[in-house]
Amino acid sequence: MLGVEDPRVTEVDGKFFVGYTAYGTDGHREYATTPMFATSENLITWNRLGPLVRGEDNKDHFLLPTKPEGRCVAFHRRPPSIWLAESDDLVHWPEEHMRAILSPRPDNWWDTKRVGGNGPPVATEHGWLTLYHGYDEDRIHRIGVCLLDIENPAIVIN
């Protein structure tokens, strides 16, 4: 690992969790990114929990501030889409508990090539307010907003 970037902190049940991107070489690729998590009770001392996934470029990850049905929910970018993942322990992220929830839109939109999450969603009376970014063929990055179902954040309302 050469370094880290893109920290995104979420408080869940009185503890702090940071999603950060580790980058470096992995023996096959010159520049590889790995989504990692760590936890803290005081924002000073951190304990690494490990990766969300291995062996693929993946970043823009963070946690939902609550645990629907007792499970931890993470959002991450498996290009070109935003994915939702669920875990019982923040260490094991089974592939069968991952699914794409927001993908690039068809031609003539600002987010036709890739989308990624910006940070933890905010609960509102209408759902989880979620900021995301994307770009088009010209690689012009823009910011957007979507609303996720408050009970089932895998459902994009608008």
GROMACS .gro file of C-alpha atoms in nm:
model
  158
    1MET     CA    1   0.000   0.000   0.000
    2LEU     CA    2   0.136   0.340  -0.097
    3GLY     CA    3  -0.123   0.558   0.074
    4VAL     CA    4  -0.484   0.633   0.153
    5GLU     CA    5  -0.742   0.881   0.025
    6ASP     CA    6  -1.111   0.976   0.036
    7PRO     CA    7  -1.197   0.926   0.406
    8ARG     CA    8  -1.570   0.931   0.486
    9VAL     CA    9  -1.674   0.908   0.852
   10THR     CA   10  -2.012   0.781   0.974
   11GLU     CA   11  -2.135   0.749   1.332
   12VAL     CA   12  -2.328   0.427   1.392
   13ASP     CA   13  -2.454   0.325   1.737
   14GLY     CA   14  -2.215   0.564   1.915
   15LYS     CA   15  -1.903   0.443   1.731
   16PHE     CA   16  -1.724   0.606   1.441
   17PHE     CA   17  -1.648   0.424   1.119
   18VAL     CA   18  -1.433   0.554   0.837
   19GLY     CA   19  -1.436   0.423   0.485
   20TYR     CA   20  -1.106   0.505   0.316
   21THR     CA   21  -0.941   0.403  -0.008
   22ALA     CA   22  -0.605   0.229   0.014
   23TYR     CA   23  -0.403   0.257  -0.302
   24GLY     CA   24  -0.086   0.107  -0.438
   25THR     CA   25   0.018  -0.189  -0.648
   26ASP     CA   26  -0.126  -0.535  -0.608
   27GLY     CA   27   0.123  -0.734  -0.814
   28HIS     CA   28  -0.095  -0.720  -1.126
   29ARG     CA   29  -0.184  -0.354  -1.160
   30GLU     CA   30   0.041  -0.050  -1.121
   31TYR     CA   31  -0.232   0.154  -0.951
   32ALA     CA   32  -0.497  -0.034  -0.757
   33THR     CA   33  -0.759   0.093  -0.512
   34THR     CA   34  -0.908  -0.110  -0.228
   35PRO     CA   35  -1.203   0.005  -0.015
   36MET     CA   36  -1.114  -0.032   0.354
   37PHE     CA   37  -1.295   0.029   0.684
   38ALA     CA   38  -1.170   0.123   1.031
   39THR     CA   39  -1.349   0.198   1.359
   40SER     CA   40  -1.289   0.433   1.652
   41GLU     CA   41  -1.457   0.534   1.975
   42ASN     CA   42  -1.271   0.866   2.006
   43LEU     CA   43  -1.173   0.971   1.650
   44ILE     CA   44  -0.805   0.947   1.753
   45THR     CA   45  -0.725   0.576   1.776
   46TRP     CA   46  -0.844   0.365   1.483
   47ASN     CA   47  -0.868  -0.012   1.438
   48ARG     CA   48  -0.863  -0.153   1.086
   49LEU     CA   49  -1.148  -0.384   0.995
   50GLY     CA   50  -1.030  -0.485   0.651
   51PRO     CA   51  -1.150  -0.446   0.294
   52LEU     CA   52  -1.502  -0.434   0.160
   53VAL     CA   53  -1.386  -0.618  -0.155
   54ARG     CA   54  -1.050  -0.736  -0.290
   55GLY     CA   55  -0.898  -0.755  -0.635
   56GLU     CA   56  -1.095  -0.480  -0.808
   57ASP     CA   57  -1.072  -0.104  -0.831
   58ASN     CA   58  -1.345   0.017  -0.601
   59LYS     CA   59  -1.390   0.329  -0.388
   60ASP     CA   60  -1.642   0.600  -0.285
   61HIS     CA   61  -1.759   0.386   0.008
   62PHE     CA   62  -1.930   0.477   0.335
   63LEU     CA   63  -2.184   0.338   0.580
   64LEU     CA   64  -2.551   0.408   0.634
   65PRO     CA   65  -2.589   0.572   0.981
   66THR     CA   66  -2.841   0.307   1.094
   67LYS     CA   67  -2.862  -0.072   1.078
   68PRO     CA   68  -3.179  -0.186   0.900
   69GLU     CA   69  -3.273  -0.532   1.029
   70GLY     CA   70  -2.955  -0.528   1.243
   71ARG     CA   71  -2.721  -0.533   0.942
   72CYS     CA   72  -2.451  -0.286   0.848
   73VAL     CA   73  -2.513  -0.126   0.510
   74ALA     CA   74  -2.233   0.015   0.297
   75PHE     CA   75  -2.242   0.198  -0.033
   76HIS     CA   76  -1.949   0.161  -0.274
   77ARG     CA   77  -1.858   0.219  -0.637
   78ARG     CA   78  -1.808  -0.089  -0.844
   79PRO     CA   79  -1.763   0.090  -1.179
   80PRO     CA   80  -1.966   0.226  -1.330
   81SER     CA   81  -2.244   0.207  -1.066
   82ILE     CA   82  -2.317   0.269  -0.698
   83TRP     CA   83  -2.362  -0.058  -0.512
   84LEU     CA   84  -2.514  -0.145  -0.176
   85ALA     CA   85  -2.355  -0.414   0.042
   86GLU     CA   86  -2.471  -0.571   0.369
   87SER     CA   87  -2.268  -0.727   0.649
   88ASP     CA   88  -2.336  -0.871   0.992
   89ASP     CA   89  -1.993  -0.776   1.129
   90LEU     CA   90  -1.824  -0.513   0.903
   91VAL     CA   91  -1.556  -0.770   0.821
   92HIS     CA   92  -1.736  -1.016   0.594
   93TRP     CA   93  -1.920  -0.870   0.294
   94PRO     CA   94  -2.076  -1.163   0.106
   95GLU     CA   95  -2.114  -1.111  -0.267
   96GLU     CA   96  -2.475  -1.235  -0.248
   97HIS     CA   97  -2.549  -0.932  -0.026
   98MET     CA   98  -2.427  -0.681  -0.288
   99ARG     CA   99  -2.630  -0.522  -0.565
  100ALA     CA  100  -2.616  -0.219  -0.794
  101ILE     CA  101  -2.867   0.047  -0.689
  102LEU     CA  102  -2.779   0.348  -0.908
  103SER     CA  103  -2.625   0.323  -1.255
  104PRO     CA  104  -2.526   0.575  -1.521
  105ARG     CA  105  -2.820   0.705  -1.720
  106PRO     CA  106  -2.862   0.681  -2.099
  107ASP     CA  107  -2.720   0.929  -2.349
  108ASN     CA  108  -2.764   1.304  -2.309
  109TRP     CA  109  -2.742   1.306  -1.929
  110TRP     CA  110  -2.457   1.446  -1.722
  111ASP     CA  111  -2.392   1.106  -1.558
  112THR     CA  112  -2.379   0.877  -1.861
  113LYS     CA  113  -2.039   0.716  -1.791
  114ARG     CA  114  -1.994   0.667  -1.416
  115VAL     CA  115  -2.155   0.748  -1.080
  116GLY     CA  116  -2.022   0.732  -0.723
  117GLY     CA  117  -2.144   0.820  -0.376
  118ASN     CA  118  -2.029   1.135  -0.197
  119GLY     CA  119  -2.087   1.050   0.168
  120PRO     CA  120  -2.328   0.910   0.425
  121PRO     CA  121  -2.698   0.969   0.348
  122VAL     CA  122  -2.906   1.199   0.567
  123ALA     CA  123  -3.242   1.074   0.700
  124THR     CA  124  -3.541   1.292   0.606
  125GLU     CA  125  -3.916   1.241   0.637
  126HIS     CA  126  -3.916   1.142   0.268
  127GLY     CA  127  -3.623   0.899   0.270
  128TRP     CA  128  -3.243   0.894   0.275
  129LEU     CA  129  -3.114   1.208   0.102
  130THR     CA  130  -2.804   1.096  -0.085
  131LEU     CA  131  -2.552   1.307  -0.276
  132TYR     CA  132  -2.363   1.146  -0.561
  133HIS     CA  133  -2.134   1.250  -0.844
  134GLY     CA  134  -2.102   1.140  -1.201
  135TYR     CA  135  -1.956   1.232  -1.534
  136ASP     CA  136  -2.021   1.211  -1.905
  137GLU     CA  137  -1.809   1.137  -2.213
  138ASP     CA  138  -1.614   1.460  -2.161
  139ARG     CA  139  -1.528   1.357  -1.801
  140ILE     CA  140  -1.695   1.667  -1.663
  141HIS     CA  141  -1.782   1.582  -1.303
  142ARG     CA  142  -2.111   1.704  -1.159
  143ILE     CA  143  -2.306   1.647  -0.839
  144GLY     CA  144  -2.656   1.502  -0.813
  145VAL     CA  145  -2.902   1.396  -0.548
  146CYS     CA  146  -3.125   1.093  -0.508
  147LEU     CA  147  -3.368   0.973  -0.245
  148LEU     CA  148  -3.350   0.619  -0.106
  149ASP     CA  149  -3.630   0.438   0.073
  150ILE     CA  150  -3.594   0.488   0.450
  151GLU     CA  151  -3.680   0.123   0.529
  152ASN     CA  152  -3.498  -0.036   0.234
  153PRO     CA  153  -3.209   0.182   0.113
  154ALA     CA  154  -3.158  -0.047  -0.188
  155ILE     CA  155  -3.467   0.118  -0.341
  156VAL     CA  156  -3.410   0.448  -0.522
  157ILE     CA  157  -3.729   0.655  -0.489
  158ASN     CA  158  -3.625   0.952  -0.702
   0.00000   0.00000   0.00000
